[in-house]
Every structure is written in C-alpha cells, then in structure tokens.
JSON list of C-alpha atoms in Angstrom, two decimals:
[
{"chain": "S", "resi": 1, "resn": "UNK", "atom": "CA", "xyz": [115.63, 87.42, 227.97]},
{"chain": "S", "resi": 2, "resn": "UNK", "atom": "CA", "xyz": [112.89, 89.75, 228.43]},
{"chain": "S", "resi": 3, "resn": "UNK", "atom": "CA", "xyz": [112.43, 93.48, 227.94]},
{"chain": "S", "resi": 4, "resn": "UNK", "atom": "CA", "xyz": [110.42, 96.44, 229.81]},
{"chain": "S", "resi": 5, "resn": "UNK", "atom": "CA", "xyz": [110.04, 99.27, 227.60]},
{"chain": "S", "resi": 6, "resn": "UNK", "atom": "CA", "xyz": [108.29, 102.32, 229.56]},
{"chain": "S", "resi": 7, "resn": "UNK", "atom": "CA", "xyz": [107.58, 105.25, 227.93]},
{"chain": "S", "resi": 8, "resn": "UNK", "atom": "CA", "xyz": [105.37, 108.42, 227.49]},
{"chain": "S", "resi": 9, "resn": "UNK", "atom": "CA", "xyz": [103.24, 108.27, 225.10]},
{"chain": "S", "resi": 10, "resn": "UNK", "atom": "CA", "xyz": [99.37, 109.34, 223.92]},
{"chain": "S", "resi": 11, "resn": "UNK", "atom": "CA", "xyz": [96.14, 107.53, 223.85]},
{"chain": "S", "resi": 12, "resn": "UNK", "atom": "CA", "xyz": [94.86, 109.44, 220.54]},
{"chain": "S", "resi": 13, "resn": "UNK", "atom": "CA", "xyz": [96.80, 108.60, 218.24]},
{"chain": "S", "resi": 14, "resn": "UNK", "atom": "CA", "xyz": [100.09, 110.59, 216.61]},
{"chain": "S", "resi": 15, "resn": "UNK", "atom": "CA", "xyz": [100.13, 114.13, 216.83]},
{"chain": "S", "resi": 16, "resn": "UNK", "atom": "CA", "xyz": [102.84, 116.80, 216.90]},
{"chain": "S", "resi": 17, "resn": "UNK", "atom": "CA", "xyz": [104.86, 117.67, 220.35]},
{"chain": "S", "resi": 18, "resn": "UNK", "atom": "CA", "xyz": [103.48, 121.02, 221.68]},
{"chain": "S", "resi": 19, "resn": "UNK", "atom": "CA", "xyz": [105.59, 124.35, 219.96]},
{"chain": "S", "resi": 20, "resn": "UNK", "atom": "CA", "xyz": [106.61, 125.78, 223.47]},
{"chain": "S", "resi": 21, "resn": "UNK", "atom": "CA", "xyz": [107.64, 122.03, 225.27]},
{"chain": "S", "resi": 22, "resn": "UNK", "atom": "CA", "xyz": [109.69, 121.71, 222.56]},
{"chain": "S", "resi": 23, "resn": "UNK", "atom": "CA", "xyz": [111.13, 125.01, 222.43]},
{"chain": "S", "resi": 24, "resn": "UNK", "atom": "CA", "xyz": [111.32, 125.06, 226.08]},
{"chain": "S", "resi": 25, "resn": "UNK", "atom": "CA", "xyz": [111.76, 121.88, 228.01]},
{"chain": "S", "resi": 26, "resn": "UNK", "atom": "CA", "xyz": [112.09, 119.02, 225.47]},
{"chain": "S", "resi": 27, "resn": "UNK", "atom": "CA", "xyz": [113.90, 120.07, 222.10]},
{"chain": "S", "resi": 28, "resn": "UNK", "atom": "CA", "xyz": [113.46, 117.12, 220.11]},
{"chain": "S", "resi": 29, "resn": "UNK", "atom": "CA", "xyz": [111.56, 115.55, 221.99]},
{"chain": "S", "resi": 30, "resn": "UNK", "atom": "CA", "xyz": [108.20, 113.26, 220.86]},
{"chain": "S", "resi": 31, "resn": "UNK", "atom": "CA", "xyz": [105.53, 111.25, 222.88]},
{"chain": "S", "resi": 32, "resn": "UNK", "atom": "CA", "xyz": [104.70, 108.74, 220.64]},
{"chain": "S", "resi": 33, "resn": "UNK", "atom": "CA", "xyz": [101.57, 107.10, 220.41]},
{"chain": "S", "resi": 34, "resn": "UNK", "atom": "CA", "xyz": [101.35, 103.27, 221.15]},
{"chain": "S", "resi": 35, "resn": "UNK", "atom": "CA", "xyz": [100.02, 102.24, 217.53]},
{"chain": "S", "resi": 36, "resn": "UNK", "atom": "CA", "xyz": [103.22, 103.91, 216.20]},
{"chain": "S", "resi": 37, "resn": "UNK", "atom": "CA", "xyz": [105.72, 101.44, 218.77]},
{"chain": "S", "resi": 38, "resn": "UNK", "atom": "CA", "xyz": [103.56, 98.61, 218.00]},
{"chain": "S", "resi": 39, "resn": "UNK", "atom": "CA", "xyz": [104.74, 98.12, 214.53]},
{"chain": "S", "resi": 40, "resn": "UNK", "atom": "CA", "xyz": [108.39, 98.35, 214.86]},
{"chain": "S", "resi": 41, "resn": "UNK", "atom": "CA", "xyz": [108.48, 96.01, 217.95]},
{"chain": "S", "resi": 42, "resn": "UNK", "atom": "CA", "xyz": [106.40, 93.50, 215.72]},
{"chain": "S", "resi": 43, "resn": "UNK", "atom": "CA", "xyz": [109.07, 94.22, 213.16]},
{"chain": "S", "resi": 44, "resn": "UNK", "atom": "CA", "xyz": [111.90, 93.12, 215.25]},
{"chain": "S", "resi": 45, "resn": "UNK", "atom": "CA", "xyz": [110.38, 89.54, 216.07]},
{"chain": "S", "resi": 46, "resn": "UNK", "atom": "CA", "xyz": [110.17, 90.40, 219.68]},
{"chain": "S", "resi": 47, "resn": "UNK", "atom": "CA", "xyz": [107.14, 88.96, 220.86]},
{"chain": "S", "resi": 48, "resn": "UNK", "atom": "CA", "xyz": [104.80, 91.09, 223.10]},
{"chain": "S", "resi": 49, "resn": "UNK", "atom": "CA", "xyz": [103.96, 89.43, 226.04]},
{"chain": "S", "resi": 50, "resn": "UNK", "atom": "CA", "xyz": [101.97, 92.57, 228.04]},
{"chain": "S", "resi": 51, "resn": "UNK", "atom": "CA", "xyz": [101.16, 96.02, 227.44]},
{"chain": "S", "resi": 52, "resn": "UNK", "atom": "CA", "xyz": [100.40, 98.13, 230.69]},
{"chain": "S", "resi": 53, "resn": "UNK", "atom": "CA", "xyz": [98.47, 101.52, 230.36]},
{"chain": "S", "resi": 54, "resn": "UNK", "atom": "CA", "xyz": [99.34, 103.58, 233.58]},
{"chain": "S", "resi": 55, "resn": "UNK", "atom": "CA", "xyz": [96.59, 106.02, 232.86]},
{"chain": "S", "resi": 56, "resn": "UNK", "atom": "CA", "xyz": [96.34, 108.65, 235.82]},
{"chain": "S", "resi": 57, "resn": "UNK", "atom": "CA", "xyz": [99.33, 107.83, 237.24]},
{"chain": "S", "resi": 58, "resn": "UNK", "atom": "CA", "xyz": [102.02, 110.39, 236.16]},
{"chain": "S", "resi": 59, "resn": "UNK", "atom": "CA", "xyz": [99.23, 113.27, 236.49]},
{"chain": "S", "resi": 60, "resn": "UNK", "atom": "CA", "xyz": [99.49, 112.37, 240.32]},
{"chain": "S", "resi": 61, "resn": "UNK", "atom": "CA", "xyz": [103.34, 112.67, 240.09]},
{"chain": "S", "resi": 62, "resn": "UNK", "atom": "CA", "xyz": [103.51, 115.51, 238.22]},
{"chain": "S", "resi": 63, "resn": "UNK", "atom": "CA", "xyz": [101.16, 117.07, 241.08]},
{"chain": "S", "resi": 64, "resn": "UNK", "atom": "CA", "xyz": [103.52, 116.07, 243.61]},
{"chain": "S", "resi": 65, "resn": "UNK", "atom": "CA", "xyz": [106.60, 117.53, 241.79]},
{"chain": "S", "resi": 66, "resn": "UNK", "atom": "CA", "xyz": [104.51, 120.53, 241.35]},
{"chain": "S", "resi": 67, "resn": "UNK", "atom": "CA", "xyz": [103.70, 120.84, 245.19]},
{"chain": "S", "resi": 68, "resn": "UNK", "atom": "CA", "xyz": [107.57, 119.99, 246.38]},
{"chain": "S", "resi": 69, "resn": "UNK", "atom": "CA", "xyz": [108.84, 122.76, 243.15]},
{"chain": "S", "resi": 70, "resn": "UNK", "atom": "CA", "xyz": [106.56, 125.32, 245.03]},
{"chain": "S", "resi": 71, "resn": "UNK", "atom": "CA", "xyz": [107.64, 124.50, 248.48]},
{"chain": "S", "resi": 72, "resn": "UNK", "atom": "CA", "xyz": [111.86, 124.90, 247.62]},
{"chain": "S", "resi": 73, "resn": "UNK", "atom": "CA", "xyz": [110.77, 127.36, 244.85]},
{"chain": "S", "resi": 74, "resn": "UNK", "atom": "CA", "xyz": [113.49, 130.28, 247.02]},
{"chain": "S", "resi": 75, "resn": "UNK", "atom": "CA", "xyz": [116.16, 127.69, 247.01]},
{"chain": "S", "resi": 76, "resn": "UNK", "atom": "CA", "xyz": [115.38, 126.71, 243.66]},
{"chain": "S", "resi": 77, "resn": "UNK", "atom": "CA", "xyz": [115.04, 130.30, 241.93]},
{"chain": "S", "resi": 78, "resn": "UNK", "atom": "CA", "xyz": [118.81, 131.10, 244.29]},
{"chain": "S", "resi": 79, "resn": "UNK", "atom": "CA", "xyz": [120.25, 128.45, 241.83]},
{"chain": "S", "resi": 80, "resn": "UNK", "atom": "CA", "xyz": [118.86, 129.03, 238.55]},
{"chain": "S", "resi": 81, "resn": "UNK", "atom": "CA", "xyz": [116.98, 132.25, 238.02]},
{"chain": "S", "resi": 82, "resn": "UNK", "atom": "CA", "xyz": [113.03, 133.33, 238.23]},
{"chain": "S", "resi": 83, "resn": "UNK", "atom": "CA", "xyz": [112.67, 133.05, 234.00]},
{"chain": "S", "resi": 84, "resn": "UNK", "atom": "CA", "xyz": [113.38, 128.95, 234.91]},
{"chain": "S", "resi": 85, "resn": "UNK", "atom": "CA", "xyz": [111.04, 128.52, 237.96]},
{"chain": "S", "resi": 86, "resn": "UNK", "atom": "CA", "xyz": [108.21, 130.55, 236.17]},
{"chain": "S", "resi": 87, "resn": "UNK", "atom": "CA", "xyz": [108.99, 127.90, 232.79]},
{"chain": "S", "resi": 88, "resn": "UNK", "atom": "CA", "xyz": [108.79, 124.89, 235.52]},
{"chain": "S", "resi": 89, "resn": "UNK", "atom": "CA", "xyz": [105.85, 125.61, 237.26]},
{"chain": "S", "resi": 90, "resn": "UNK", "atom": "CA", "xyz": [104.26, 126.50, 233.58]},
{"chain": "S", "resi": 91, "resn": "UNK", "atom": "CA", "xyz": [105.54, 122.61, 232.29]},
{"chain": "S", "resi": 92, "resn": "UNK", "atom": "CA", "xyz": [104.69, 121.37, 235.67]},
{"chain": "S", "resi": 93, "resn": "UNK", "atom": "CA", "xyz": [100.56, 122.35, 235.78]},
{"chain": "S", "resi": 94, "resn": "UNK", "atom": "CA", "xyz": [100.49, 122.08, 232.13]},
{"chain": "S", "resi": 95, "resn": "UNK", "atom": "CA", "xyz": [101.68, 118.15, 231.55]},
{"chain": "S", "resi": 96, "resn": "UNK", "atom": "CA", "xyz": [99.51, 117.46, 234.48]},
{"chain": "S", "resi": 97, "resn": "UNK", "atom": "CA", "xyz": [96.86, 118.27, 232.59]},
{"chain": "S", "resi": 98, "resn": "UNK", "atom": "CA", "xyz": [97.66, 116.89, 229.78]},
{"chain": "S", "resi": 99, "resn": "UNK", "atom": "CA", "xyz": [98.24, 113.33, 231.92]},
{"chain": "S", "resi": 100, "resn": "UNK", "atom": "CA", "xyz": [94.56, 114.06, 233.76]},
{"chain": "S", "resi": 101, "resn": "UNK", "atom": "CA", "xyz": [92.60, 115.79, 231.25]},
{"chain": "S", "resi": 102, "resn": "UNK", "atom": "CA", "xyz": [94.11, 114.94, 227.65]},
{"chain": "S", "resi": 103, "resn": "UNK", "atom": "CA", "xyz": [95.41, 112.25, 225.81]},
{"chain": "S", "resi": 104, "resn": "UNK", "atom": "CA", "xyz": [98.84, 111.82, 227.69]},
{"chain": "S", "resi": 105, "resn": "UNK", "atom": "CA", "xyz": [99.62, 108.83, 228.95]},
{"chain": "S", "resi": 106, "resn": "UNK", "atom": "CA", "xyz": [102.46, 106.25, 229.97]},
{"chain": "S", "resi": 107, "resn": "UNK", "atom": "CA", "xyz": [102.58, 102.46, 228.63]},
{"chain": "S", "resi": 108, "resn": "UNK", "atom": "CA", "xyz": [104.98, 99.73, 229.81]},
{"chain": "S", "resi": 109, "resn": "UNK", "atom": "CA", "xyz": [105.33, 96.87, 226.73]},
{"chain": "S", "resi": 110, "resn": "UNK", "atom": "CA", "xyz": [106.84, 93.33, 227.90]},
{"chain": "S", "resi": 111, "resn": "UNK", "atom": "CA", "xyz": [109.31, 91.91, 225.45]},
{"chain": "S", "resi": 112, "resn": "UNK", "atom": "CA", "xyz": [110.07, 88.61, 224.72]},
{"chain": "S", "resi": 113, "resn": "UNK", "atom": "CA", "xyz": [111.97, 86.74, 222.14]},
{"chain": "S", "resi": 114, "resn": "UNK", "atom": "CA", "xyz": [110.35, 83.42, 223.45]},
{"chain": "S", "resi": 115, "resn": "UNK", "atom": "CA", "xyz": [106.43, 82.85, 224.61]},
{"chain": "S", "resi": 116, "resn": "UNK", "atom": "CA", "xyz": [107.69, 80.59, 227.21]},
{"chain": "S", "resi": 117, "resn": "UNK", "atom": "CA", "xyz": [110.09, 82.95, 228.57]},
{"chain": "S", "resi": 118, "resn": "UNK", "atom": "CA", "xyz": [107.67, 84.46, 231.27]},
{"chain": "S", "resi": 119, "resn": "UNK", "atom": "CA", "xyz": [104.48, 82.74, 233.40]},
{"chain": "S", "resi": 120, "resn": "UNK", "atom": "CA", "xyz": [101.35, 83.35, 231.55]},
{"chain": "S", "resi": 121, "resn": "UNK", "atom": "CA", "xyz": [100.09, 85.69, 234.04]},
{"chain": "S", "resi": 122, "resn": "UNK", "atom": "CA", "xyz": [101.25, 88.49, 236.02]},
{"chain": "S", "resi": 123, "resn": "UNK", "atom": "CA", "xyz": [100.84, 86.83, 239.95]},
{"chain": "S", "resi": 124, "resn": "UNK", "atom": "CA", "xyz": [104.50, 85.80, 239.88]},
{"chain": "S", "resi": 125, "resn": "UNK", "atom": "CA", "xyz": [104.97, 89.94, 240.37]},
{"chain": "S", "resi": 126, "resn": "UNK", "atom": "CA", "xyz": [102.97, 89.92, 243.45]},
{"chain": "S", "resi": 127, "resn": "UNK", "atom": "CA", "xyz": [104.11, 86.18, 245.07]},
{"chain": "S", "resi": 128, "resn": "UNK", "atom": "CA", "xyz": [107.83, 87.63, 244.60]},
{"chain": "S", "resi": 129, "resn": "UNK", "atom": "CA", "xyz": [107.04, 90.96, 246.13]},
{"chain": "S", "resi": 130, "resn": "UNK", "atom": "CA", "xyz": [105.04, 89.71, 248.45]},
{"chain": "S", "resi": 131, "resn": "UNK", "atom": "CA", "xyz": [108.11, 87.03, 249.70]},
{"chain": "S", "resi": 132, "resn": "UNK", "atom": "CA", "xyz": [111.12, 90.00, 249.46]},
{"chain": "S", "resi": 133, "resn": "UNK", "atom": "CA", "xyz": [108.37, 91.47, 252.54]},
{"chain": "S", "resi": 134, "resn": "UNK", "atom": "CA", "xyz": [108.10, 88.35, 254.64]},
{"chain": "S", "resi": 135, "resn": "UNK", "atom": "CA", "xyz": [112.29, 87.76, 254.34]},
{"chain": "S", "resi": 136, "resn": "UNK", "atom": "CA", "xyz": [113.20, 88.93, 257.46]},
{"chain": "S", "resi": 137, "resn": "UNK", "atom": "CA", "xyz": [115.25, 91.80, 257.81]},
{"chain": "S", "resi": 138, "resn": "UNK", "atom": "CA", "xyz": [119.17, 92.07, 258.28]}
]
C-alpha cells in the first residue's frame, strides 16, 4: 500500500502555536515542522518515497476564503454573530500571512512499506490524469 500524509506544517523549524489561534480558532492545535514528522515516520519502517513542499499555495486559498467570507459576510454574521466574523476575518488575513510572508507552509510525504510499490518518478500522475481527460464523456 501506499500513504499520502498532507499536513500544515513550518519551514523553520519547531516553534510554539500562536497564543490567540489557539485560544481562538485551534485549541490544541500544532503545525509541526517537517524535521519533527520525519523521525517518527522513519521510526515506523515506512519508507518515504516523496516529500512535496506546496509553498505559496494555501496563502492563495486562504485569500480566496478571505474574499468569498467578505462577500456573504451579512449572511454569515445573520448565523453566527459579529464577535465570530470579526475573529474570521482576523484568522483569515493573519494565516495568509503567515503562508506568504512567514514560515507556514503545507508538505505532502509519500509512504511506502515497499520501494517497489510506486514508479520511480512522478509522470504516472500526469499520464493518468491526462487519460481520465481524453476518456470520453458519458
């Protein structure tokens, strides 16, 4: 079998989850950093077969949640209350930033328990995706 593990995580090394996102939005809550996932997967005897740093990515998302939040913010604050969207938008801008600016980031690791159990490159992505959009459709 193989695994996906996708997480967020930081670039610089540990470091302590900010006081008010996990006060606020994440109690609990840690983004580790990818030296600190390494060992345990080694640990297990799971061999990694790819790491994946999505770099910029989630700042983009985050920007587009932000820019949807503001546009239903009414409907939004009519369900929950203006203390919430005020939090939101807050969490929103600020973990942007922290994705664009800081050392936020989000990793994919490929598990395997075998080194055979996967082609030794990732093209077998792209030639299946890229046959699903030639099947015609039904």
């Amino acid at each position: 079998g193989v695994a996906l593990v996708h997480s967020i995580g930081r670039s610089a090394g540990p470091s302590a989850t900010n006081g008010w996102i996990a006060k606020y939005i994440f109690p609990g809550g840690y983004s580790p950093a990818l030296s600190e996932v390494m060992g345990p997967v080694e640990a297990s005897g799971l061999i990694i077969t790819d790491v994946e740093i999505l770099r910029l990515h989630y700042a983009a998302t985050l920007a587009l949640w932000r820019k949807r939040f503001a546009a239903n913010r009414d409907a939004i604050s009519a369900l929950y209350d203006e203390r919430f969207c005020r939090m939101f938008e807050f969490y929103l801008a600020g973990s942007e930033l922290a994705f664009r600016l800081a050392d936020h980031m989000n990793f994919q690791l490929q598990l395997a328990r075998e080194p055979t159990a996967l082609p030794l490159t990732r093209d077998y992505m792209f030639e299946a995706e890229r046959a699903r959009l030639a099947e015609p459709a039904e």
